[in-house]
Short mmCIF file of C-alpha atoms and ligand atoms in Angstrom, two decimals:
data_model
loop_
_atom_site.label_atom_id
_atom_site.label_comp_id
_atom_site.label_asym_id
_atom_site.label_seq_id
_atom_site.Cartn_x
_atom_site.Cartn_y
_atom_site.Cartn_z
CA UNK K 1 14.60 -0.55 -17.15
CA UNK K 2 11.50 -2.72 -17.05
CA UNK K 3 12.70 -5.34 -14.61
CA UNK K 4 9.88 -6.64 -12.46
CA UNK K 5 11.14 -4.70 -9.48
CA UNK K 6 10.66 -5.55 -5.86
CA UNK K 7 8.37 -3.76 -3.53
CA UNK K 8 10.27 -3.94 -0.26
CA UNK K 9 13.73 -3.94 1.28
CA UNK K 10 15.47 -7.05 -0.02
CA UNK K 11 15.77 -10.10 2.21
CA UNK K 12 18.42 -12.79 1.98
CA UNK K 13 18.38 -16.33 3.34
CA UNK K 14 20.86 -17.39 5.98
CA UNK K 15 22.31 -20.90 6.16
CA UNK K 16 19.88 -21.85 8.93
CA UNK K 17 16.91 -20.92 6.73
CA UNK K 18 16.06 -17.70 8.56
CA UNK K 19 15.88 -14.43 6.68
CA UNK K 20 17.97 -11.27 7.01
CA UNK K 21 16.38 -7.98 5.93
CA UNK K 22 18.80 -5.65 4.16
CA UNK K 23 18.14 -2.13 5.36
CA UNK K 24 19.64 0.50 3.08
CA UNK K 25 21.87 3.47 3.90
CA UNK K 26 19.96 6.10 5.81
CA UNK K 27 17.33 3.68 7.10
CA UNK K 28 16.42 4.83 10.61
CA UNK K 29 16.76 1.27 11.92
CA UNK K 30 20.11 0.57 10.30
CA UNK K 31 22.13 0.99 13.49
CA UNK K 32 19.48 -0.33 15.88
CA UNK K 33 20.32 -4.01 16.47
CA UNK K 34 17.09 -4.68 18.32
CA UNK K 35 15.03 -3.33 15.44
CA UNK K 36 17.01 -5.29 12.89
CA UNK K 37 16.56 -8.48 14.83
CA UNK K 38 12.84 -7.83 14.99
CA UNK K 39 12.63 -7.23 11.25
CA UNK K 40 14.52 -10.46 10.59
CA UNK K 41 12.27 -12.37 12.97
CA UNK K 42 9.03 -11.14 11.38
CA UNK K 43 10.34 -11.72 7.86
CA UNK K 44 11.29 -15.28 8.79
CA UNK K 45 7.84 -15.94 10.28
CA UNK K 46 6.08 -14.66 7.16
CA UNK K 47 8.41 -16.66 4.94
CA UNK K 48 7.38 -19.86 6.69
CA UNK K 49 3.70 -19.16 6.13
CA UNK K 50 2.00 -21.74 3.94
CA UNK K 51 -0.93 -20.66 1.71
CA UNK K 52 -4.22 -21.78 3.22
CA UNK K 53 -2.92 -21.45 6.77
CA UNK K 54 -3.77 -18.46 9.00
CA UNK K 55 -1.30 -15.57 8.90
CA UNK K 56 1.16 -15.87 11.81
CA UNK K 57 0.19 -14.03 14.98
CA UNK K 58 2.75 -11.47 16.06
CA UNK K 59 3.24 -10.59 19.70
CA UNK K 60 3.81 -6.90 19.33
CA UNK K 61 5.91 -5.08 21.92
CA UNK K 62 4.75 -2.09 23.94
CA UNK K 63 6.95 0.11 21.80
CA UNK K 64 5.30 -1.20 18.60
CA UNK K 65 1.83 -0.66 20.04
CA UNK K 66 2.93 2.87 20.97
CA UNK K 67 3.99 3.68 17.42
CA UNK K 68 0.66 2.36 16.16
CA UNK K 69 -1.23 4.52 18.67
CA UNK K 70 0.78 7.67 17.91
CA UNK K 71 0.13 7.34 14.18
CA UNK K 72 -3.56 6.44 14.55
CA UNK K 73 -4.26 9.26 16.97
CA UNK K 74 -2.49 11.73 14.73
CA UNK K 75 -4.41 10.50 11.68
CA UNK K 76 -7.84 10.57 13.30
CA UNK K 77 -8.59 14.24 12.66
CA UNK K 78 -6.51 14.31 9.48
CA UNK K 79 -8.61 11.57 7.91
CA UNK K 80 -11.76 13.52 8.68
CA UNK K 81 -10.30 16.54 6.90
CA UNK K 82 -8.35 14.95 4.07
CA UNK K 83 -9.74 11.48 3.29
CA UNK K 84 -12.31 10.87 0.58
CA UNK K 85 -15.80 9.68 1.53
CA UNK K 86 -15.34 6.09 0.33
CA UNK K 87 -12.29 5.72 2.59
CA UNK K 88 -14.26 7.06 5.54
CA UNK K 89 -17.03 4.56 4.73
CA UNK K 90 -14.51 1.72 4.76
CA UNK K 91 -12.97 3.02 7.98
CA UNK K 92 -16.34 2.97 9.68
CA UNK K 93 -17.08 -0.54 8.42
CA UNK K 94 -13.72 -1.95 9.56
CA UNK K 95 -13.48 -0.16 12.92
CA UNK K 96 -9.72 -0.56 13.44
CA UNK K 97 -8.35 -0.34 16.99
CA UNK K 98 -6.38 2.77 17.88
CA UNK K 99 -4.55 1.47 20.95
CA UNK K 100 -2.91 -1.71 19.64
CA UNK K 101 -1.62 -3.28 16.46
CA UNK K 102 -4.26 -5.70 15.20
CA UNK K 103 -3.46 -9.14 13.76
CA UNK K 104 -3.70 -9.65 10.00
CA UNK K 105 -5.71 -12.83 10.47
CA UNK K 106 -8.37 -11.08 12.57
CA UNK K 107 -8.58 -8.27 10.03
CA UNK K 108 -9.03 -10.77 7.21
CA UNK K 109 -11.95 -12.26 9.15
CA UNK K 110 -13.51 -8.79 9.27
CA UNK K 111 -12.75 -7.90 5.67
CA UNK K 112 -13.88 -11.10 4.02
CA UNK K 113 -17.62 -10.70 4.71
CA UNK K 114 -17.41 -7.06 3.60
CA UNK K 115 -15.51 -7.39 0.32
CA UNK K 116 -14.00 -10.87 0.06
CA UNK K 117 -10.46 -9.65 0.73
CA UNK K 118 -7.92 -11.46 2.91
CA UNK K 119 -4.35 -10.53 3.81
CA UNK K 120 -1.32 -12.72 3.10
CA UNK K 121 1.81 -12.20 5.21
CA UNK K 122 4.76 -10.86 3.17
CA UNK K 123 8.32 -11.55 4.26
CA UNK K 124 9.52 -8.65 2.17
CA UNK K 125 10.23 -9.41 -1.42
CA UNK K 126 7.02 -9.73 -3.38
CA UNK K 127 7.63 -9.65 -7.14
CA UNK K 128 5.30 -7.20 -8.88
CA UNK K 129 3.47 -9.84 -10.88
CA UNK K 130 2.69 -11.81 -7.75
CA UNK K 131 1.83 -8.75 -5.65
CA UNK K 132 -0.65 -7.40 -8.17
CA UNK K 133 -1.83 -10.71 -9.60
CA UNK K 134 -3.34 -12.04 -6.37
CA UNK K 135 -5.54 -8.95 -6.09
CA UNK K 136 -7.66 -10.69 -8.73
CA UNK K 137 -8.33 -13.39 -6.11
CA UNK K 138 -9.04 -10.73 -3.52
CA UNK K 139 -5.81 -11.40 -1.63
CA UNK K 140 -3.44 -8.68 -0.45
CA UNK K 141 0.21 -9.23 0.47
CA UNK K 142 1.06 -7.28 3.61
CA UNK K 143 4.08 -6.76 5.83
CA UNK K 144 3.66 -7.17 9.59
CA UNK K 145 6.53 -5.10 10.94
CA UNK K 146 6.10 -1.63 12.42
CA UNK K 147 8.04 1.40 11.15
CA UNK K 148 10.99 2.50 13.30
CA UNK K 149 9.80 4.42 16.35
CA UNK K 150 11.99 7.42 15.42
CA UNK K 151 9.99 8.11 12.22
CA UNK K 152 6.29 7.66 12.96
CA UNK K 153 5.10 10.33 10.53
CA UNK K 154 6.57 8.99 7.30
CA UNK K 155 8.36 5.84 6.18
CA UNK K 156 9.48 5.03 2.67
CA UNK K 157 8.79 1.34 3.34
CA UNK K 158 5.32 -0.14 3.49
CA UNK K 159 4.86 -1.33 7.11
CA UNK K 160 1.83 -2.76 8.89
CA UNK K 161 0.48 0.74 9.52
CA UNK K 162 0.50 1.41 5.80
CA UNK K 163 -0.96 -2.00 4.92
CA UNK K 164 -3.74 -1.77 7.49
CA UNK K 165 -4.55 1.90 8.10
CA UNK K 166 -3.86 2.88 4.49
CA UNK K 167 -4.98 -0.17 2.51
CA UNK K 168 -7.15 -1.98 5.06
CA UNK K 169 -9.70 0.79 5.33
CA UNK K 170 -10.01 0.80 1.55
CA UNK K 171 -10.18 -3.01 1.39
CA UNK K 172 -13.31 -2.72 3.52
CA UNK K 173 -15.19 -0.71 0.90
CA UNK K 174 -16.68 -2.48 -2.15
CA UNK K 175 -16.12 0.43 -4.51
CA UNK K 176 -12.40 0.39 -3.69
CA UNK K 177 -12.11 -3.37 -3.92
CA UNK K 178 -13.68 -3.27 -7.36
CA UNK K 179 -10.67 -1.19 -8.37
CA UNK K 180 -8.16 -3.48 -6.62
CA UNK K 181 -9.64 -6.55 -8.28
CA UNK K 182 -9.60 -4.85 -11.69
CA UNK K 183 -5.91 -3.98 -11.19
CA UNK K 184 -5.24 -7.62 -10.35
CA UNK K 185 -7.08 -8.86 -13.42
CA UNK K 186 -5.06 -6.44 -15.57
CA UNK K 187 -1.79 -7.63 -14.02
CA UNK K 188 -2.76 -11.24 -14.79
CA UNK K 189 -3.82 -10.41 -18.36
CA UNK K 190 -0.74 -8.53 -19.52
CA UNK K 191 2.34 -10.50 -20.42
CA UNK K 192 5.08 -8.06 -21.36
CA UNK K 193 7.17 -6.38 -18.65
CA UNK K 194 6.40 -3.02 -20.29
CA UNK K 195 2.66 -3.55 -19.90
CA UNK K 196 3.00 -4.73 -16.30
CA UNK K 197 5.13 -1.68 -15.55
CA UNK K 198 2.40 0.52 -17.05
CA UNK K 199 -0.32 -1.14 -14.96
CA UNK K 200 1.77 -0.84 -11.79
CA UNK K 201 2.50 2.87 -12.30
CA UNK K 202 -1.22 3.51 -12.63
CA UNK K 203 -1.72 1.58 -9.39
CA UNK K 204 0.88 3.82 -7.76
CA UNK K 205 -0.88 7.02 -8.86
CA UNK K 206 -4.32 5.75 -7.84
CA UNK K 207 -4.62 3.17 -5.07
CA UNK K 208 -1.30 4.26 -3.53
CA UNK K 209 -1.30 8.01 -4.16
CA UNK K 210 -4.61 8.97 -5.75
CA UNK K 211 -6.51 12.16 -4.96
CA UNK K 212 -10.02 13.15 -5.88
CA UNK K 213 -12.07 16.32 -5.96
CA UNK K 214 -15.01 16.49 -3.59
CA UNK K 215 -17.36 19.45 -3.21
CA UNK K 216 -15.42 20.71 -0.18
CA UNK K 217 -11.93 20.29 -1.58
CA UNK K 218 -9.28 17.89 -2.77
CA UNK K 219 -9.25 14.58 -0.84
CA UNK K 220 -6.89 11.62 -0.72
CA UNK K 221 -7.90 8.07 -1.59
CA UNK K 222 -4.40 6.58 -2.00
CA UNK K 223 -3.19 4.37 0.85
CA UNK K 224 0.31 5.90 0.80
CA UNK K 225 -1.07 9.33 1.63
CA UNK K 226 -3.62 8.04 4.10
CA UNK K 227 -1.04 6.14 6.21
CA UNK K 228 1.41 9.03 6.52
CA UNK K 229 0.59 11.77 9.04
CA UNK K 230 3.31 13.86 7.39
CA UNK K 231 2.50 13.51 3.71
CA UNK K 232 -1.26 13.79 4.22
CA UNK K 233 -0.76 17.42 5.22
CA UNK K 234 1.19 18.27 2.10
CA UNK K 235 -0.64 16.76 -0.86
CA UNK K 236 -2.86 19.75 -1.54
CA UNK K 237 0.14 21.97 -2.17
CA UNK K 238 1.88 20.02 -4.90
CA UNK K 239 1.38 19.68 -8.65
CA UNK K 240 -2.03 18.15 -9.30
CA UNK K 241 -2.78 16.91 -12.80
CA UNK K 242 -6.01 15.55 -14.24
CA UNK K 243 -6.50 11.78 -14.63
CA UNK K 244 -4.74 10.63 -17.78
CA UNK K 245 -3.96 6.96 -18.28
CA UNK K 246 -0.98 7.49 -20.57
CA UNK K 247 0.57 10.17 -18.36
CA UNK K 248 0.08 8.06 -15.23
CA UNK K 249 1.33 4.85 -16.81
CA UNK K 250 4.60 6.49 -17.86
CA UNK K 251 5.21 8.93 -14.98
CA UNK K 252 8.34 8.33 -12.88
CA UNK K 253 8.17 8.57 -9.10
CA UNK K 254 10.42 8.25 -6.09
CA UNK K 255 9.17 5.87 -3.42
CA UNK K 256 11.50 7.39 -0.79
CA UNK K 257 10.15 10.97 -0.72
CA UNK K 258 6.89 12.83 -0.62
CA UNK K 259 5.40 12.72 -4.11
CA UNK K 260 5.88 15.71 -6.41
CA UNK K 261 3.02 15.12 -8.81
CA UNK K 262 -0.37 13.54 -8.23
CA UNK K 263 -3.36 12.88 -10.48
CA UNK K 264 -6.85 13.89 -9.39
CA UNK K 265 -10.17 12.40 -10.41
CA UNK K 266 -13.13 14.75 -10.80
CA UNK K 267 -14.99 12.34 -8.50
CA UNK K 268 -14.62 8.78 -7.26
CA UNK K 269 -16.97 7.70 -10.05
CA UNK K 270 -14.65 9.36 -12.53
CA UNK K 271 -11.75 7.28 -11.13
CA UNK K 272 -13.84 4.11 -11.42
CA UNK K 273 -14.77 4.93 -15.00
CA UNK K 274 -11.34 5.96 -16.27
CA UNK K 275 -8.98 3.77 -14.22
CA UNK K 276 -11.28 0.84 -13.45
CA UNK K 277 -12.36 0.88 -17.11
CA UNK K 278 -8.75 0.89 -18.27
CA UNK K 279 -7.74 -2.03 -16.04
CA UNK K 280 -10.80 -4.00 -17.11
CA UNK K 281 -10.06 -3.67 -20.83
CA UNK K 282 -6.30 -3.27 -21.20
CA UNK K 283 -3.91 -5.81 -22.69
CA UNK K 284 -0.39 -5.86 -24.11
CA UNK K 285 -1.54 -4.51 -27.48
CA UNK K 286 -3.68 -1.68 -26.17
CA UNK K 287 -0.89 -0.54 -23.85
CA UNK K 288 1.71 -0.75 -26.62
CA UNK K 289 -0.59 1.30 -28.86
CA UNK K 290 -1.02 3.95 -26.16
CA UNK K 291 2.74 4.18 -25.69
CA UNK K 292 3.33 4.36 -29.45
CA UNK K 293 0.87 7.23 -29.72
CA UNK K 294 2.97 9.10 -27.19
CA UNK K 295 6.24 8.61 -29.02
N1 TIH Z 1 5.03 6.56 3.05
C1 TIH Z 1 3.99 5.70 3.59
C2 TIH Z 1 3.80 5.97 5.08
O1 TIH Z 1 4.59 6.68 5.68
O2 TIH Z 1 2.85 5.45 5.66
C3 TIH Z 1 4.29 4.25 3.37
C4 TIH Z 1 4.37 3.89 1.91
C5 TIH Z 1 3.45 4.06 0.96
C6 TIH Z 1 3.85 3.62 -0.30
C7 TIH Z 1 5.03 3.15 -0.33
S1 TIH Z 1 5.66 3.21 1.24
FE1 FE2 Z 2 0.80 0.18 -0.50
#
């Protein structure tokens, strides 16, 4: 139950050293040979990346730029309505293009002076401990492929739109990156799979799917909501629970559908205090004690 799961569609190596991405049943690109070839190509490029070198530059196609533009244009007004202030601050600082897919390396050059963060290109499979651990060094593993053009409004797989529009805008804001770095430090500190699982669920319900009360209503700060033009319109209508470390660290979720329960901070400061504070102090023993109290 506590295996250190994988974040993305699995990839397998071919005899020639290239990678093949395994798209599951029901994936919109499953029967689109061109899309599959593209996914394999980008995964292979990322796999060949060597730490310390720039992330590979991708020549995006017109169709990929179109998907980027459709999603960004759709999200423009929705972010104004539904995104929390700190996200909007990061968005202003980063100034992402709307009309083309930007390169990870160029974004890293913009992010680094703001918060110290840089992207690393992910081929697909990033084990949880590695994915979270490098946040402590202000590095963020990111995919470079674009979601299938038939499903611009929601994808169950993290694509470059999610990594950049969802996470990138937050990685440009120092209050957010304090939280990311604290999550990374926690992931490095804990040793048991149970504790890592606990830390990663809290990440899911905060930096991926967190919401926060602001004076004019409930806002999203989680990258998974903020990169989905579909889900961003729904989050105010579902079950919203108060921040609670034990509840969040043990709550199940389904990565393939809109979320059914979210946890709201009373303010961004409240999230920093409760969640940032937890990540800063937690260890195997404190997490085991929390779990035992729940039993
Ligand atoms: N569902 C998000 C989107 O459509 O942008 C992507 C993901 C967020 C978290 C996991 S996958
Ligand atoms: Fe994400």
